Coordinates of C-alpha atoms (C1' of nucleotides) in Angstrom, one line a residue:
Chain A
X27 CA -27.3 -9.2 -24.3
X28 CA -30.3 -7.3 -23.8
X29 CA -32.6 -7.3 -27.0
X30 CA -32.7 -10.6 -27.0
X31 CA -34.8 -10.7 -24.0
X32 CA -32.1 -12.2 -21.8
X33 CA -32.2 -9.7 -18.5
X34 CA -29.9 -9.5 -16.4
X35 CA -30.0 -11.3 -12.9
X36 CA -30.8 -8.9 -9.9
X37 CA -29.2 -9.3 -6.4
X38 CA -29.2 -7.1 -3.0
X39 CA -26.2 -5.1 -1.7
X40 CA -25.2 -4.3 1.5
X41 CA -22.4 -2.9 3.3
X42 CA -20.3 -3.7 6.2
X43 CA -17.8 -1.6 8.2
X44 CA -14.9 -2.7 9.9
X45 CA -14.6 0.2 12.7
X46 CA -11.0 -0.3 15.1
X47 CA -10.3 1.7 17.8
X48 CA -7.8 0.9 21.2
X49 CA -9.5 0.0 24.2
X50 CA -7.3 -0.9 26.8
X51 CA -4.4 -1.6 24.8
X52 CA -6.1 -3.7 22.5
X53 CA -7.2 -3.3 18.8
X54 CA -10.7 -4.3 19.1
X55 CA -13.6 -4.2 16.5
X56 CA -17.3 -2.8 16.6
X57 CA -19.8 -5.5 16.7
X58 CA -23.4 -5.6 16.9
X59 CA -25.8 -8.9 18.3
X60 CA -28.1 -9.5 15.1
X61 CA -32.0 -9.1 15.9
X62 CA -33.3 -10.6 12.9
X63 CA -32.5 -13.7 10.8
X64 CA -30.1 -15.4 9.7
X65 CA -27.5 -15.4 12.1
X66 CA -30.1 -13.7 14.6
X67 CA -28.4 -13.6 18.0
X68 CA -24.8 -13.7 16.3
X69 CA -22.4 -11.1 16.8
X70 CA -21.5 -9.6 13.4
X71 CA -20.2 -6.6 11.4
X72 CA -22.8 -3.4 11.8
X73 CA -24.0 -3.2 7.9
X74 CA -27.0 -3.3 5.8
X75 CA -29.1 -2.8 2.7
X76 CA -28.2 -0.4 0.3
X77 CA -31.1 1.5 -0.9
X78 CA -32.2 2.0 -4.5
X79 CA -31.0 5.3 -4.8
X80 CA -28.7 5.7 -2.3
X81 CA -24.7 6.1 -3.0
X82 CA -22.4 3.3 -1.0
X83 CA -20.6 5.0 1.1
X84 CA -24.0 6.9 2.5
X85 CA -25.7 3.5 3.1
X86 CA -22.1 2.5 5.5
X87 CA -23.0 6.0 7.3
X88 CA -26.4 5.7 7.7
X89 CA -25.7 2.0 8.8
X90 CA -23.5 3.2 11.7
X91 CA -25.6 5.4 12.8
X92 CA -28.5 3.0 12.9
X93 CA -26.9 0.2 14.6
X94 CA -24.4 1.9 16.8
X95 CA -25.4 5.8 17.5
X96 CA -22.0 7.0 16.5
X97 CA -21.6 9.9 15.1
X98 CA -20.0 8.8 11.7
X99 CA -19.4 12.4 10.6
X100 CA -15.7 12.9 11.3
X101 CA -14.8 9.5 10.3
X102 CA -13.2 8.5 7.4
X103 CA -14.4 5.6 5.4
X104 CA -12.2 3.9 3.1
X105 CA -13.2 1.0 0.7
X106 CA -12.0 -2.1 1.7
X107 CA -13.8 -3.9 -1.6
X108 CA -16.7 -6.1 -2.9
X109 CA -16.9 -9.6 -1.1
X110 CA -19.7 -11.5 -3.3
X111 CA -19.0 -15.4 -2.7
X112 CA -22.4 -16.9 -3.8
X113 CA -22.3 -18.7 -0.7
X114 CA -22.1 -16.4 2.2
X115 CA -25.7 -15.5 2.7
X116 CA -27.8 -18.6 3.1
X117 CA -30.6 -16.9 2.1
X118 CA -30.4 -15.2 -1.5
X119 CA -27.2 -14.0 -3.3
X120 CA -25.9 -11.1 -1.8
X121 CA -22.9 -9.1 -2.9
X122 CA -21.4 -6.4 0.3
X123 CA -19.1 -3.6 0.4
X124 CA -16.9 -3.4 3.1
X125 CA -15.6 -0.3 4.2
X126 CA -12.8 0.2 6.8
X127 CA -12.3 2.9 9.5
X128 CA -9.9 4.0 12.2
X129 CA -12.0 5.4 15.3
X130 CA -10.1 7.5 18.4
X131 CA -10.4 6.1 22.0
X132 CA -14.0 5.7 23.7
X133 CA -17.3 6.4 21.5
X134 CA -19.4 3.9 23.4
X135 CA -21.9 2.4 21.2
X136 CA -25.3 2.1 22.2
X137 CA -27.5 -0.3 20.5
X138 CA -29.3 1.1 17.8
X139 CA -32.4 0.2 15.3
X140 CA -31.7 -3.0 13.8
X141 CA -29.4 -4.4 16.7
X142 CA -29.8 -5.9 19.5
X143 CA -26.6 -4.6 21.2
X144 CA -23.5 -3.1 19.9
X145 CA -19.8 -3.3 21.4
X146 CA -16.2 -2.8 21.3
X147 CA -14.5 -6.7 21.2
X148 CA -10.6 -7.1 21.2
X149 CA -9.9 -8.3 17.8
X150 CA -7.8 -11.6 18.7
X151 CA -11.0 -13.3 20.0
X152 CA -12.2 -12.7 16.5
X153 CA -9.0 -13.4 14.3
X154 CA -8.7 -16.5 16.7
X155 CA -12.2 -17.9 16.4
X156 CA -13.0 -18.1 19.7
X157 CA -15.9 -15.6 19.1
X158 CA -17.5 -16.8 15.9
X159 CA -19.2 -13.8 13.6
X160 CA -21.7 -14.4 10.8
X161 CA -21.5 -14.5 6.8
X162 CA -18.0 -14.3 6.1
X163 CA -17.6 -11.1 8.7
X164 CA -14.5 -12.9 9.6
X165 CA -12.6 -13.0 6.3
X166 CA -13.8 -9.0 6.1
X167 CA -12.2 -8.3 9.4
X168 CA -9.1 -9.9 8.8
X169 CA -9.0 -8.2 5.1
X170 CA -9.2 -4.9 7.2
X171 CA -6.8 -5.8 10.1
X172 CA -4.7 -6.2 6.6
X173 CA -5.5 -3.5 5.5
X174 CA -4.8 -1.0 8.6
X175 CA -1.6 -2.5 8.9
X176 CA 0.1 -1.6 6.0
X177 CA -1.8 1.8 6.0
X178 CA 0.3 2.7 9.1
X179 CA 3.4 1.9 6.8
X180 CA 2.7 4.5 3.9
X181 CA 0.6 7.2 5.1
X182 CA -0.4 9.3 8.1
X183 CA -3.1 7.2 9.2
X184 CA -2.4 6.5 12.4
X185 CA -3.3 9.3 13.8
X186 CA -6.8 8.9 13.4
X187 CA -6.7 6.2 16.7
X188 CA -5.9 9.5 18.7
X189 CA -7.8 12.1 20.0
X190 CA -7.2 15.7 18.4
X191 CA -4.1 16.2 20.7
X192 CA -1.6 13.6 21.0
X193 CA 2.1 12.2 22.4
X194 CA 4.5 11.0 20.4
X195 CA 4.0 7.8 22.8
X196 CA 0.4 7.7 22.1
X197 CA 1.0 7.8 18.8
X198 CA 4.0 4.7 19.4
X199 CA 1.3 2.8 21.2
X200 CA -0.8 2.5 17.9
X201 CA 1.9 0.9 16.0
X202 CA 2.5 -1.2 18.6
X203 CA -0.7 -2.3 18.9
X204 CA -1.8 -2.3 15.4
X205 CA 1.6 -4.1 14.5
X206 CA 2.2 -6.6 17.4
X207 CA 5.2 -5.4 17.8
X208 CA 7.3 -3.4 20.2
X209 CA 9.2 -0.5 18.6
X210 CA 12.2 1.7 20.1
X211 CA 10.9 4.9 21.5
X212 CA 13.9 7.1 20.7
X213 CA 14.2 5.9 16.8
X214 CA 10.7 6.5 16.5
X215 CA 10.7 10.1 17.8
X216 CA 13.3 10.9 15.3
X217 CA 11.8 9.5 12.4
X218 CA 8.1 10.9 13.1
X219 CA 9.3 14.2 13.8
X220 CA 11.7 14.1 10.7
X221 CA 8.4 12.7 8.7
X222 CA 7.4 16.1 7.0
X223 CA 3.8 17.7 7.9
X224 CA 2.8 14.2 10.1
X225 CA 2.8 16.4 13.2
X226 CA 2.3 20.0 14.2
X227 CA 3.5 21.1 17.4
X228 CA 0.8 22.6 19.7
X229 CA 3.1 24.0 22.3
X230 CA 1.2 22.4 25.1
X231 CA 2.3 19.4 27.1
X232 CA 0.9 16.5 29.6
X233 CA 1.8 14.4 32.0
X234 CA -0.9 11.8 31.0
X235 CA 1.3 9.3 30.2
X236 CA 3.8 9.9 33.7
X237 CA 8.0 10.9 34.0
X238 CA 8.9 14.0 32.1
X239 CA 6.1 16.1 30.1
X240 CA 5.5 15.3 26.9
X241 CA 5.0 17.6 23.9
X242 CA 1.1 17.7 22.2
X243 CA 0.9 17.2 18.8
X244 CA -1.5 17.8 16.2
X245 CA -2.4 15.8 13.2
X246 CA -0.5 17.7 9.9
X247 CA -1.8 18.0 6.6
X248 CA 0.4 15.5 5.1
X249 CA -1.4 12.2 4.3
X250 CA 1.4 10.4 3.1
X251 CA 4.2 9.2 5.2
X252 CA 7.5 9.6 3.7
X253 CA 10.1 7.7 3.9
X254 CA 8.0 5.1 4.9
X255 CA 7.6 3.8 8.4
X256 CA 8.5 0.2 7.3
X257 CA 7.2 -2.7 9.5
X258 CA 10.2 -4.2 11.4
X259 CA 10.8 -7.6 9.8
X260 CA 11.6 -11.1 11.2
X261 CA 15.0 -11.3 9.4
Chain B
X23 CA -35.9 -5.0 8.9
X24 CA -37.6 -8.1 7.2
X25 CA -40.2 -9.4 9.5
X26 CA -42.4 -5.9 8.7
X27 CA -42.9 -7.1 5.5
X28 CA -39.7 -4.6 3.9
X29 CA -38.2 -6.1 1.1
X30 CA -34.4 -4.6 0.2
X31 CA -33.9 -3.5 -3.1
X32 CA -31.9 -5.5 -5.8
X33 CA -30.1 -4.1 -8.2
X34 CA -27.8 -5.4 -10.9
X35 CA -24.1 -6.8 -10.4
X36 CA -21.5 -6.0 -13.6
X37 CA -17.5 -6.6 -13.1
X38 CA -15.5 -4.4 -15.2
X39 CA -11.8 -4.8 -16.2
X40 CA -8.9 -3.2 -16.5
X41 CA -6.1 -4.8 -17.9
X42 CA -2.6 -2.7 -18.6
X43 CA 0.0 -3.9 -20.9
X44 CA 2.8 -2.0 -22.3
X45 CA 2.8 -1.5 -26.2
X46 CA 5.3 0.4 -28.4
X47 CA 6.9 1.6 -25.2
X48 CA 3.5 3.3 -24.0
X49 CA 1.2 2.2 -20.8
X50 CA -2.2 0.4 -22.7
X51 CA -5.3 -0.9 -21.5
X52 CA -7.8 -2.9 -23.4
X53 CA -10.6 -1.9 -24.2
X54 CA -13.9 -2.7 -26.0
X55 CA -16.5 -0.8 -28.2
X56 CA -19.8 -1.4 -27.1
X57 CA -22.6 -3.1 -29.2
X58 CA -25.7 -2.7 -27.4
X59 CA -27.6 -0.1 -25.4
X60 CA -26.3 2.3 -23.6
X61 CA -23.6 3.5 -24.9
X62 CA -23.5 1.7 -28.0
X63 CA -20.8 2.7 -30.3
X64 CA -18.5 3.9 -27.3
X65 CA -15.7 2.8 -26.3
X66 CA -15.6 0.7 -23.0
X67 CA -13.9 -1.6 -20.3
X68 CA -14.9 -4.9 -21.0
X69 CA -17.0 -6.2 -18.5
X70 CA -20.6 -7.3 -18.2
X71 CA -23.2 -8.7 -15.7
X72 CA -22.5 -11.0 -13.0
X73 CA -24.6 -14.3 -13.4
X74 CA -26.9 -15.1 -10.1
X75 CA -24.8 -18.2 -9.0
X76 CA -21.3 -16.9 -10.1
X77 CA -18.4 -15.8 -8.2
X78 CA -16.9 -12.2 -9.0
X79 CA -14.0 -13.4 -10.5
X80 CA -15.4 -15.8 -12.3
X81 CA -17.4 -13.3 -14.1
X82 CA -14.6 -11.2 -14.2
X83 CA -12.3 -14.1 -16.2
X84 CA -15.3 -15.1 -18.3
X85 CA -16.6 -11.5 -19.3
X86 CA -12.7 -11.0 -20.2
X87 CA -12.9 -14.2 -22.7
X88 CA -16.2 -13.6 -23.8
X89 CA -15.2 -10.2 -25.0
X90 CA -11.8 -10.2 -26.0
X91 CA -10.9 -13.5 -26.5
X92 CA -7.7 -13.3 -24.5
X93 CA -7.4 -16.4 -22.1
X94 CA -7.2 -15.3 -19.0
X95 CA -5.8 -18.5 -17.3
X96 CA -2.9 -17.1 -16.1
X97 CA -3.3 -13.3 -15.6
X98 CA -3.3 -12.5 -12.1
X99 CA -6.5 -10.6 -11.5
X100 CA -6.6 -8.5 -8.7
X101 CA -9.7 -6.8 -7.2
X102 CA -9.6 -2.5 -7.4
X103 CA -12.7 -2.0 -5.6
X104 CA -16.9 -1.5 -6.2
X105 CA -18.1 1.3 -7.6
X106 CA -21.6 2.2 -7.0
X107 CA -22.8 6.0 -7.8
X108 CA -26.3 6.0 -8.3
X109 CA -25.6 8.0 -11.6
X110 CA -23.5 5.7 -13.3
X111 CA -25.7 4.4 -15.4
X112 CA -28.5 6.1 -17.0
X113 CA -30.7 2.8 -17.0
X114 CA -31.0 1.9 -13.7
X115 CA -28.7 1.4 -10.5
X116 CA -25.8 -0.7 -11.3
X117 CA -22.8 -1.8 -9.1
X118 CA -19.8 -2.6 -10.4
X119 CA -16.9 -4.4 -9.3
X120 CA -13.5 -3.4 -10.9
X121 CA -10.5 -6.1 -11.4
X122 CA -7.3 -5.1 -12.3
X123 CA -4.7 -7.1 -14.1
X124 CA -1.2 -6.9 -16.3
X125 CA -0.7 -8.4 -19.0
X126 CA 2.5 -9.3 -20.9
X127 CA 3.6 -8.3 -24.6
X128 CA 1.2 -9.0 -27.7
X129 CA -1.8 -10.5 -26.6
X130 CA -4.0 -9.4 -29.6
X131 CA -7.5 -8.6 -28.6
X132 CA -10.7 -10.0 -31.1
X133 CA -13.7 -9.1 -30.4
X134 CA -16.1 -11.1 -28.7
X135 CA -19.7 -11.8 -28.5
X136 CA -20.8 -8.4 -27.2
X137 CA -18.5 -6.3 -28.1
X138 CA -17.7 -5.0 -32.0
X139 CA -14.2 -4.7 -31.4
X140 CA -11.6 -4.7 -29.2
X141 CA -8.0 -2.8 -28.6
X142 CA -5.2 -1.6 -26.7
X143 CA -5.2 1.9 -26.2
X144 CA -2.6 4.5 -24.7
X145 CA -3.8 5.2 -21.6
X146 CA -2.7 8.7 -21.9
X147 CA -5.4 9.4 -24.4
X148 CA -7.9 8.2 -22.1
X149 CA -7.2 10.1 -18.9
X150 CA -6.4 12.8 -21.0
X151 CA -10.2 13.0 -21.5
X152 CA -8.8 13.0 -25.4
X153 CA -11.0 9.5 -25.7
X154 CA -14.0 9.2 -23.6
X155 CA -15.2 5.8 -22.0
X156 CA -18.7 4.7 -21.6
X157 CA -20.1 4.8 -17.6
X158 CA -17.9 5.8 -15.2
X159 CA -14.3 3.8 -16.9
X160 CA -12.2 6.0 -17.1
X161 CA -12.3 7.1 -13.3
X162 CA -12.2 3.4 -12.7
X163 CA -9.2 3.2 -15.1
X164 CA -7.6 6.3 -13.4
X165 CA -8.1 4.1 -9.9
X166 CA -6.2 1.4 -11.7
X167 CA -3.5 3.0 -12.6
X168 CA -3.0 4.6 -9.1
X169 CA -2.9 0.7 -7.8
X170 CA -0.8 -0.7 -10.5
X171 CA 1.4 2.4 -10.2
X172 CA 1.6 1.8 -6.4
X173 CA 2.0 -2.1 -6.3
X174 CA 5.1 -1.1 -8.3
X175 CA 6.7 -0.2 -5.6
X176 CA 6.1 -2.5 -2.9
X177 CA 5.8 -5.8 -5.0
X178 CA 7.2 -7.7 -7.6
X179 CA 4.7 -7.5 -10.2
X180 CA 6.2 -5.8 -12.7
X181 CA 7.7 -9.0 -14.0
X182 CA 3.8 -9.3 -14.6
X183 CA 4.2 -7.4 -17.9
X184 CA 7.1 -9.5 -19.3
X185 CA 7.3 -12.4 -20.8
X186 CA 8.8 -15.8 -19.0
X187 CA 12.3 -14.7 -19.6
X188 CA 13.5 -10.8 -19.7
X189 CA 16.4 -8.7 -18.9
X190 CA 17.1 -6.2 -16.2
X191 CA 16.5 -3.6 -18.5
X192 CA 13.3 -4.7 -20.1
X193 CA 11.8 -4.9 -16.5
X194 CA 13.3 -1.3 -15.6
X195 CA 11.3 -0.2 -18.6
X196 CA 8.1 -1.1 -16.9
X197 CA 8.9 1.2 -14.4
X198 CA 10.0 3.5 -16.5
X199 CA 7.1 3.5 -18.5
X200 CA 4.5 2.8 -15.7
X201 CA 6.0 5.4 -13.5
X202 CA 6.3 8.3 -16.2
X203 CA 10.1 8.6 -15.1
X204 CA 13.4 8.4 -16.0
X205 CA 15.7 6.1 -13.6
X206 CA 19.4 5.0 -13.6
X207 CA 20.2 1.8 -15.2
X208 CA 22.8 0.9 -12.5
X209 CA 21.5 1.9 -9.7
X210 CA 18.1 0.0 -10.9
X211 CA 20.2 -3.2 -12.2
X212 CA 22.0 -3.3 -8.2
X213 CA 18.7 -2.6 -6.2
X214 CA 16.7 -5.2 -8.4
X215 CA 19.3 -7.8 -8.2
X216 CA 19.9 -7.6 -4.3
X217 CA 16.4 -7.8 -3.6
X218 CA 15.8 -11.5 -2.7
X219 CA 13.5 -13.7 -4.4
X220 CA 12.9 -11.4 -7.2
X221 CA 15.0 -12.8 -9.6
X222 CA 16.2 -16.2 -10.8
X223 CA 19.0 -16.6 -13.2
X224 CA 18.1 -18.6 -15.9
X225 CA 22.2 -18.5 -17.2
X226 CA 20.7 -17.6 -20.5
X227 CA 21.6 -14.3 -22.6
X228 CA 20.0 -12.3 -25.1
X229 CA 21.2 -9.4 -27.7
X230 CA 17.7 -8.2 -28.4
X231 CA 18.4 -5.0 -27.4
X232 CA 21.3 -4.4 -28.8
X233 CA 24.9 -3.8 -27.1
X234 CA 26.7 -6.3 -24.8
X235 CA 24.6 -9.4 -24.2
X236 CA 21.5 -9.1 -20.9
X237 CA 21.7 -11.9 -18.8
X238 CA 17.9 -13.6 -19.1
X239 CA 15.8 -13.7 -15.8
X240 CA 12.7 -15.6 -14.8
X241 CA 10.4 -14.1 -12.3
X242 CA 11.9 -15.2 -8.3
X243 CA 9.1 -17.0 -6.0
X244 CA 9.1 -13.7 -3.6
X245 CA 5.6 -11.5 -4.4
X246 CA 6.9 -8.4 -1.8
X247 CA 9.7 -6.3 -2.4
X248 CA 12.2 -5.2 0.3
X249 CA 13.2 -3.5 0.7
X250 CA 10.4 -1.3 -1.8
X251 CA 11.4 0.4 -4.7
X252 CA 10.1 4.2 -4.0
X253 CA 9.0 6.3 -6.8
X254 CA 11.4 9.3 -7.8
X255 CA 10.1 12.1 -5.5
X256 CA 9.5 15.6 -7.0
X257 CA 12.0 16.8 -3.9
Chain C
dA12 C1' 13.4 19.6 50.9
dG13 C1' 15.8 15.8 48.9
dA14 C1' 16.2 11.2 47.1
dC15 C1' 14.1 8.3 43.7
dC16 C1' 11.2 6.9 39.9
dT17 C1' 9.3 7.3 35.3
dA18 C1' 9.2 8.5 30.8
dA19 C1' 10.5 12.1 27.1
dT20 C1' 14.0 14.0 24.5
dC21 C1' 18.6 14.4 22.6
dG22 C1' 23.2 12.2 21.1
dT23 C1' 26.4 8.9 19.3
dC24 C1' 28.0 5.5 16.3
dA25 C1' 28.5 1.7 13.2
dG26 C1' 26.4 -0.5 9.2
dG27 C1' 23.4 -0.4 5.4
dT28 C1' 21.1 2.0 1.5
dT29 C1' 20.8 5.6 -1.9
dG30 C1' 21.9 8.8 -5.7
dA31 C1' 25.3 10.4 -8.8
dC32 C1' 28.8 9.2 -11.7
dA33 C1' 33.1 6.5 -13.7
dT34 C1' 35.0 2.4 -15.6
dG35 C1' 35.4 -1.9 -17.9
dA36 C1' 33.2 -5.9 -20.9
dA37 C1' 30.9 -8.1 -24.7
dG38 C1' 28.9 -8.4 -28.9
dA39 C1' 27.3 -5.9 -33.6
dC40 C1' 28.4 -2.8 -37.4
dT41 C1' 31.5 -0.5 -40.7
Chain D
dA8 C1' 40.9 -2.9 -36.3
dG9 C1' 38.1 0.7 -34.7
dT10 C1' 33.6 2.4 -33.2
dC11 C1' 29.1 2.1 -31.2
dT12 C1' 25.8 0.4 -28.0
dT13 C1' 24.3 -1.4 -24.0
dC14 C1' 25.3 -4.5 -19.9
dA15 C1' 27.7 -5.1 -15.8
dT16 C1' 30.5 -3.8 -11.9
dG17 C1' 32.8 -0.2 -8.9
dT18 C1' 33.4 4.1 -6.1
dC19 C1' 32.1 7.5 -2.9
dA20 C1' 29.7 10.9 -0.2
dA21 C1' 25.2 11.7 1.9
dC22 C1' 21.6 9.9 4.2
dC23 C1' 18.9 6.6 6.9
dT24 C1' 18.5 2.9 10.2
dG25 C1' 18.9 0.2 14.4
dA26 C1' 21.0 -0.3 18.8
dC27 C1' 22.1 2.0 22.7
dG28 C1' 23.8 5.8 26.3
dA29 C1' 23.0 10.1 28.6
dT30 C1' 20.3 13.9 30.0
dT31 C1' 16.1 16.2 31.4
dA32 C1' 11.7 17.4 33.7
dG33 C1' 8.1 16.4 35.9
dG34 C1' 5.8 13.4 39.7
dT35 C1' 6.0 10.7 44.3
dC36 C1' 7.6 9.0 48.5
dT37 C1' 9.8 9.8 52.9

DNA sequence: AGACCTAATCGTCAGGTTGACATGAAGACT
DNA sequence: AGTCTTCATGTCAACCTGACGATTAGGTCT
């Protein structure tokens, strides 16, 4: 397939990051206002080229930092996969990589290089369709919203919505939030504190949340959740 | 980022497979040795370039017939992730989409157009380091196995790697054999039966194994397992 | 200060699930 | 007929879960 002079077909790259956070009690997603065709003045996912040279997951870092000013660093990125419908560019064929990440309360993006602004939006107004976003940013999105949701499930993950110190509440909230769900505080204190290496105990306590003091916790080392916090079902 | 007259870089587009089955009680995959530069004479994933105008798993299904001549109408492919090191390939910058899929019993692989020949192969020998791939594989194969290993647990594919009828025990083999474990037959047989929608009776029995007659199964309409099946902790 | 409010933490208890192991059942083989 | 093999069903204690009650430790209001 190559000596015969055939050669292979070339097409651009890019990445796209699905960044959540909680503002307000709501799972929202970072979105930047498109300066440049297509889709210019469309809200969207931050992303971008990949360079010649340059390894995936640094393209989604530098691309965050570009178009939003945070400070990827600390984050972690995990793949979310390839989207590379022929369709979804109008322009040109154009395969992404979507990466996923959990951000704690309140990095306030600025707008960066490429974008015209950039902003935390509640993620229902997106799942919904009441604020459209452009390519297939949607499909991403929801892929990710997927994604984070079973994460919580199987692994220690959800941590990463809350600052270094944490309540057990705070902690609650994210489920909540991430699940759509309410949970029962008391079952979920004993199961998270029975979860081995989840949480660390700091010693400290705050009244942040009001009524009686609340322990701080730290992240543990564990990464895996076990048993398994499972999502409660319908049945 | 287009207006100033920057162009992004293209690059190429492969899809890469890999497909487990289970052969003479040992986790396979299939793979392929390589006719053409680089790599020539090594073994492989099959896989190959995606076409300008093509879907990524329509490449994926096509590259899979092209080279193996296994007709992939009915496997279930399921995407792993993209895999894009600048190093991977020693020609020039190549991303790669991975697809994972199971296969039942037998299947025997021909070679293809590209590829001089094709086989299943232990996987132990390959992440053993015992047989070395071409690229990256066998960190892609490694990913594979992590995901098929994983879906075990929380899904209902291992009927994947049966045929259209099988017994209890033949599917606890897949775990057994997927899994690297040893687990009880009755405890499997009452958890895999209670689980609903895994299984439908088809009233049909079978002596192939030997011993008292297996009720025959067909695969349930459910795709999730619940409650999951959790791997035999080291605890 | 004392009553009241809020939320965190600790208990209780019934029902379900799990892991370990015993027992009976149905055909094949000698 | 007896034995062997594997399937199927049963038992039981330990653990986990879901649904609540009760207690505790701070604020806040009067």
């Amino acid at each position: 397939m190559i000596d015969d002079g055939w050669v292979p077909d070339r097409m651009c790259v890019t990445v796209d990051l699905v960044i959540f956070t909680i503002l307000d009690g709501a799972l929202s997603a970072l979105i930047v206002e498109r300066g440049i065709p297509p889709y210019a003045g469309t809200w969207a996912l931050p992303g971008g080229f990949v360079g010649r040279h340059e390894p995936l997951e640094d393209a989604a870092r530098r691309e965050l930092r570009e178009e939003t000013g945070l400070g990827a660093e600390e984050l972690h990125l995990e793949q979310l996969g390839a989207f590379g419908d022929p369709e979804r560019d109008p322009r040109d064929r154009v395969v992404t990589v979507a990466y996923l990440a959990l951000a704690p309360d309140l990095p306030l993006p600025t707008a960066g290089t490429d974008a015209r602004a950039a902003r935390w939006m509640a993620i229902d107004s997106i799942v919904s369709g009441q604020l459209a976003l452009a390519f297939d940013h949607r499909k991403i999105l929801r892929h990710g919203l997927d994604r984070a949701r079973s994460k919580l499930e199987y692994t220690s993950l959800a941590s990463a919505f809350c600052g270094k110190e944490f309540t057990i509440t705070e902690l609650r909230n994210v489920y909540e939030v991430v699940w759509n769900t309410k949970l029962d505080p008391r079952n979920f204190h004993r199961k998270i504190t029975r979860a081995p290496g989840f949480l660390e105990p700091t010693g400290r306590r705050t009244t942040r949340d009001g009524g009686r003091p609340a322990e701080l916790y730290r992240r543990g080392d564990a990464s895996l959740l076990h048993p398994p916090m499972l999502m409660p079902t319908g049945s």
